[in-house]
Amino acid sequence: MGKTVTEKILDDHLVEGDLEPGEEIGIEIDQVLTQDTTGTLVWLQFEALGLDNVQTELAAQYCDHQTYQFDFKNTDDHRFLRSAAGTFGAYFSRPGNGICHNVHRENFAAPGKTLLGSDSHTPTPGGLGQLAIGSGGLDVAVAMGGGAYYIEMPEVVEVRLEGELPEWGTAKDIILEMLRRLSVKGGVGKIFEYTGPGVESLSAPERMTITNMGTELGATSSIFPADEQTKDYLNRVGRGEEYDPLQPDDDADYHDSITIDLSDLEPLIAEPSMPDNVVPVREAAGADVDQVMVGSCTNGAYEDILPVAKMLEGRSINLSTEMIVAPGSKKASEMLAREGWTAELMAAGVNFSEATCGACIGIGHVPGSDSISLRTFNRNFEGRSGIEDDNVYLCSPEVAAASALAGEIVDPRDLDEDLEDPGFEMPDSFEGAEHDIIDPDEAVDDDLIKGPNIGDVPLKDPLGADIEGSTLLRMGDNITTDHIIPATQDILMYRSNIPKLSEFTLSRVDDTFADRALNADGGFLVAGENYGQGSSREHAALCPMFLGIEGVLAQSFARIHKANLFNFGVLPLEIEEDAYENIDQGDDIEVVDNVADAVRSGKEEFTIRVNDDWEATGVLDASERERDILAAGGKLSYVKQQHEDGG
Ligand code: MIC
Ligand code: SF4
């Protein structure tokens, strides 16, 4: 039987298992990427594992999320990361050089290779035919040490694109349409593979807007074939020799198929405060916009800002609206400046930010209370912008520019007859800022430099026989990792200091939680569907573990977060809606079986006793390897044990 693009790459990298959906597979990783706010733990864990050299073809450390050195803690983290990259053999992209996904696609991403990254938007270069997956930092550390990466073989779902985008239709509208149809949990356990005649009409950067935001569907990854468009992009970034054509076989067998006729699309917008709250822009039109932001790893490339510049050239943004452009890479800033577009944008009333994630996670450009911010980003979870009562909308750069001109949300087709669709255009070459990536051969440090805020990674005891405790917090559906450990500056600066960071755990849901958890002797979290969606930050599992959380009972889990719970020895049990409805905060929970034995022996259904009064079933959906990790008290202890055993 013919193979999909995904299967071809997996086949080439398979070290364990069969490509059967639901089966655990182990794959070899060619490239890894990490960034500043997940990277410190990656290297601390790499060190704790006793590893001393990067074993993958390539590893890249980016400094992009918190680049403003407000506080010595951020600066110390950057210095530690530079020293770790130098010591262990990774590329180091300096603070301000750009967002990991943008810089990686320009410099390293290549078709047919595997990429693992400690950031949930790692699938971005799927648009170049690379199989790229986001994970927790510990998985990245292990892969970087030469270990395989294990996942449940996802279902490969075809997304067949027919036709061509109409005027003012953009790649962003394609992925917003996917979110409108499938929701933020519609991609869990899936890889979306784009096929069909519509693919040819999309340039590689447009494809990468789609694969980037496939993460918002909860997908393991998203991928396009590698074709003439891929070759064209690689030529323009000066890496034409890395082109390797890759197409699905004619008789490739997909688990499911979705068709989108591109010519039917119209400008779309995600309303507050979930990326799947998608409606046509015309339905949201008329609302006053206080702030417009163009940027992020979804739409912050030079190619995304160029149409904005063309639309604003010779015009002025509305006086009631502030507009900020945050290029995704310093190279994009440099190119815009060299070509005069920066001046055009400034003349129209735009302010520039340095190339950083920044505002996407509430660091700078925080919207005013209860105001509307229109962004070209990928996430609009409540409070993520840095203020609880935010109203963040997500849209294409074109809709953002039109709305900045109007001062209100507007479909560009309705703004002004003279406004032309600027279309999508790529530069002939991407030149600039070469000196901002330090090659491992030119490393400036060869020893780790740890400031006082950089501590060790706490370990958990191996799993015991009895697990009991109180329901310390009961939450609803779609709880994000931004709820568990927010990413704003005042909290982010403790990412390398787990005891301190833990004080903020779930504080946005209940600010007494951390104290209550520390004082309780063990305990549980209870949640509805899709618990832990969003970011890959392993702190969202590590900090609850540090506070004594032994298990999470949820109706369902997001993929990366569930893997992180295993990695830190926290028991994730799936419960039915009925049980979820009947457990109240404060209820006593006991997992009745001898838990350590049962986990090791492969038991799937656990009896949960509530208040010594009634019983529910908790399902442990885990591979043998995940069970061993859980029983060992987490992956760090498990891998160390394997090394000691000579495994
Ligand atoms: C995000 O978009 O939420 C982040 C910040 O990039 C995270 C990584 C982190 O928490 O540092 C992600 O997506 O994994
Ligand atoms: Fe950075 Fe935002 Fe992209 Fe995360 S989603 S990598 S915070 S720009």
PDB file of C-alpha atoms in Angstrom, residues 419-520:
ATOM      1  CA  LEU A 419      -7.564  49.575  -1.331  1.00  0.00           C
ATOM      2  CA  GLU A 420      -6.123  46.732  -3.363  1.00  0.00           C
ATOM      3  CA  ASP A 421      -5.291  43.247  -2.155  1.00  0.00           C
ATOM      4  CA  PRO A 422      -1.492  43.479  -1.885  1.00  0.00           C
ATOM      5  CA  GLY A 423      -1.144  39.734  -2.548  1.00  0.00           C
ATOM      6  CA  PHE A 424       1.666  37.579  -1.288  1.00  0.00           C
ATOM      7  CA  GLU A 425       5.225  38.306  -2.325  1.00  0.00           C
ATOM      8  CA  MET A 426       8.583  36.906  -1.326  1.00  0.00           C
ATOM      9  CA  PRO A 427      11.940  38.673  -1.358  1.00  0.00           C
ATOM     10  CA  ASP A 428      14.575  37.420  -3.805  1.00  0.00           C
ATOM     11  CA  SER A 429      16.834  36.571  -0.935  1.00  0.00           C
ATOM     12  CA  PHE A 430      16.841  36.731   2.833  1.00  0.00           C
ATOM     13  CA  GLU A 431      20.064  38.489   3.693  1.00  0.00           C
ATOM     14  CA  GLY A 432      21.042  39.985   7.021  1.00  0.00           C
ATOM     15  CA  ALA A 433      21.915  39.449  10.677  1.00  0.00           C
ATOM     16  CA  GLU A 434      24.178  36.452   9.999  1.00  0.00           C
ATOM     17  CA  HIS A 435      26.374  37.247  12.985  1.00  0.00           C
ATOM     18  CA  ASP A 436      23.504  36.738  15.406  1.00  0.00           C
ATOM     19  CA  ILE A 437      23.769  32.958  15.453  1.00  0.00           C
ATOM     20  CA  ILE A 438      26.845  31.598  17.184  1.00  0.00           C
ATOM     21  CA  ASP A 439      28.092  28.385  15.613  1.00  0.00           C
ATOM     22  CA  PRO A 440      29.059  25.652  18.123  1.00  0.00           C
ATOM     23  CA  ASP A 441      32.582  25.765  16.655  1.00  0.00           C
ATOM     24  CA  GLU A 442      32.873  29.430  17.553  1.00  0.00           C
ATOM     25  CA  ALA A 443      31.379  29.133  21.025  1.00  0.00           C
ATOM     26  CA  VAL A 444      32.339  31.895  23.410  1.00  0.00           C
ATOM     27  CA  ASP A 445      31.951  29.790  26.584  1.00  0.00           C
ATOM     28  CA  ASP A 446      33.031  26.276  27.391  1.00  0.00           C
ATOM     29  CA  ASP A 447      31.706  26.068  30.942  1.00  0.00           C
ATOM     30  CA  LEU A 448      28.252  26.522  32.437  1.00  0.00           C
ATOM     31  CA  ILE A 449      27.540  29.942  33.950  1.00  0.00           C
ATOM     32  CA  LYS A 450      24.716  29.739  36.519  1.00  0.00           C
ATOM     33  CA  GLY A 451      23.398  32.833  38.263  1.00  0.00           C
ATOM     34  CA  PRO A 452      21.778  32.689  41.723  1.00  0.00           C
ATOM     35  CA  ASN A 453      18.258  32.239  40.310  1.00  0.00           C
ATOM     36  CA  ILE A 454      19.156  29.004  38.496  1.00  0.00           C
ATOM     37  CA  GLY A 455      18.454  25.961  40.650  1.00  0.00           C
ATOM     38  CA  ASP A 456      18.317  22.211  40.334  1.00  0.00           C
ATOM     39  CA  VAL A 457      15.390  20.265  38.894  1.00  0.00           C
ATOM     40  CA  PRO A 458      13.469  18.662  41.772  1.00  0.00           C
ATOM     41  CA  LEU A 459      12.915  14.903  41.705  1.00  0.00           C
ATOM     42  CA  LYS A 460       9.930  12.904  42.889  1.00  0.00           C
ATOM     43  CA  ASP A 461      10.023   9.691  44.880  1.00  0.00           C
ATOM     44  CA  PRO A 462       9.093   6.520  43.013  1.00  0.00           C
ATOM     45  CA  LEU A 463       5.353   5.836  42.917  1.00  0.00           C
ATOM     46  CA  GLY A 464       4.023   4.321  46.169  1.00  0.00           C
ATOM     47  CA  ALA A 465       1.251   1.831  46.853  1.00  0.00           C
ATOM     48  CA  ASP A 466      -1.278   4.327  48.228  1.00  0.00           C
ATOM     49  CA  ILE A 467      -2.337   7.502  46.579  1.00  0.00           C
ATOM     50  CA  GLU A 468      -4.881   9.562  48.422  1.00  0.00           C
ATOM     51  CA  GLY A 469      -5.620  13.161  49.190  1.00  0.00           C
ATOM     52  CA  SER A 470      -8.069  15.945  48.762  1.00  0.00           C
ATOM     53  CA  THR A 471      -9.407  17.447  45.510  1.00  0.00           C
ATOM     54  CA  LEU A 472      -7.399  20.626  45.859  1.00  0.00           C
ATOM     55  CA  LEU A 473      -8.876  22.287  42.792  1.00  0.00           C
ATOM     56  CA  ARG A 474     -11.752  21.464  40.474  1.00  0.00           C
ATOM     57  CA  MET A 475     -11.588  23.152  37.056  1.00  0.00           C
ATOM     58  CA  GLY A 476     -13.613  23.266  33.833  1.00  0.00           C
ATOM     59  CA  ASP A 477     -12.895  22.357  30.188  1.00  0.00           C
ATOM     60  CA  ASN A 478      -9.966  23.538  28.029  1.00  0.00           C
ATOM     61  CA  ILE A 479      -7.757  24.612  30.940  1.00  0.00           C
ATOM     62  CA  THR A 480      -4.568  25.912  29.321  1.00  0.00           C
ATOM     63  CA  THR A 481      -0.997  25.726  30.548  1.00  0.00           C
ATOM     64  CA  ASP A 482      -1.304  29.535  30.732  1.00  0.00           C
ATOM     65  CA  HIS A 483      -3.786  28.940  33.576  1.00  0.00           C
ATOM     66  CA  ILE A 484      -1.432  26.510  35.298  1.00  0.00           C
ATOM     67  CA  ILE A 485       1.801  28.507  34.985  1.00  0.00           C
ATOM     68  CA  PRO A 486       1.223  31.874  33.294  1.00  0.00           C
ATOM     69  CA  ALA A 487       3.988  33.269  31.115  1.00  0.00           C
ATOM     70  CA  THR A 488       3.947  36.941  32.073  1.00  0.00           C
ATOM     71  CA  GLN A 489       7.245  38.615  33.025  1.00  0.00           C
ATOM     72  CA  ASP A 490       6.784  38.646  36.816  1.00  0.00           C
ATOM     73  CA  ILE A 491       6.296  34.864  36.758  1.00  0.00           C
ATOM     74  CA  LEU A 492       8.424  33.890  33.765  1.00  0.00           C
ATOM     75  CA  MET A 493      11.604  35.121  35.410  1.00  0.00           C
ATOM     76  CA  TYR A 494      11.383  32.219  37.858  1.00  0.00           C
ATOM     77  CA  ARG A 495      11.318  29.498  35.165  1.00  0.00           C
ATOM     78  CA  SER A 496      14.789  28.324  36.325  1.00  0.00           C
ATOM     79  CA  ASN A 497      13.842  28.408  40.017  1.00  0.00           C
ATOM     80  CA  ILE A 498      11.138  25.817  40.591  1.00  0.00           C
ATOM     81  CA  PRO A 499      10.452  26.367  44.340  1.00  0.00           C
ATOM     82  CA  LYS A 500       9.779  30.059  43.677  1.00  0.00           C
ATOM     83  CA  LEU A 501       7.851  29.484  40.428  1.00  0.00           C
ATOM     84  CA  SER A 502       5.616  26.944  42.152  1.00  0.00           C
ATOM     85  CA  GLU A 503       4.168  29.713  44.323  1.00  0.00           C
ATOM     86  CA  PHE A 504       2.353  30.928  41.182  1.00  0.00           C
ATOM     87  CA  THR A 505       0.840  27.562  40.245  1.00  0.00           C
ATOM     88  CA  LEU A 506      -2.784  27.940  39.167  1.00  0.00           C
ATOM     89  CA  SER A 507      -2.861  31.347  40.860  1.00  0.00           C
ATOM     90  CA  ARG A 508      -5.000  32.680  38.015  1.00  0.00           C
ATOM     91  CA  VAL A 509      -7.675  30.127  38.869  1.00  0.00           C
ATOM     92  CA  ASP A 510      -7.354  30.255  42.670  1.00  0.00           C
ATOM     93  CA  ASP A 511      -4.658  32.280  44.389  1.00  0.00           C
ATOM     94  CA  THR A 512      -4.811  30.176  47.553  1.00  0.00           C
ATOM     95  CA  PHE A 513      -3.960  27.002  45.637  1.00  0.00           C
ATOM     96  CA  ALA A 514      -0.168  26.885  46.048  1.00  0.00           C
ATOM     97  CA  ASP A 515      -0.377  27.410  49.837  1.00  0.00           C
ATOM     98  CA  ARG A 516      -3.159  24.870  50.222  1.00  0.00           C
ATOM     99  CA  ALA A 517      -1.274  22.315  48.131  1.00  0.00           C
ATOM    100  CA  LEU A 518       1.964  22.759  50.061  1.00  0.00           C
ATOM    101  CA  ASN A 519       0.142  22.312  53.364  1.00  0.00           C
ATOM    102  CA  ALA A 520      -1.881  19.297  52.258  1.00  0.00           C
TER     103      ALA A 520
END
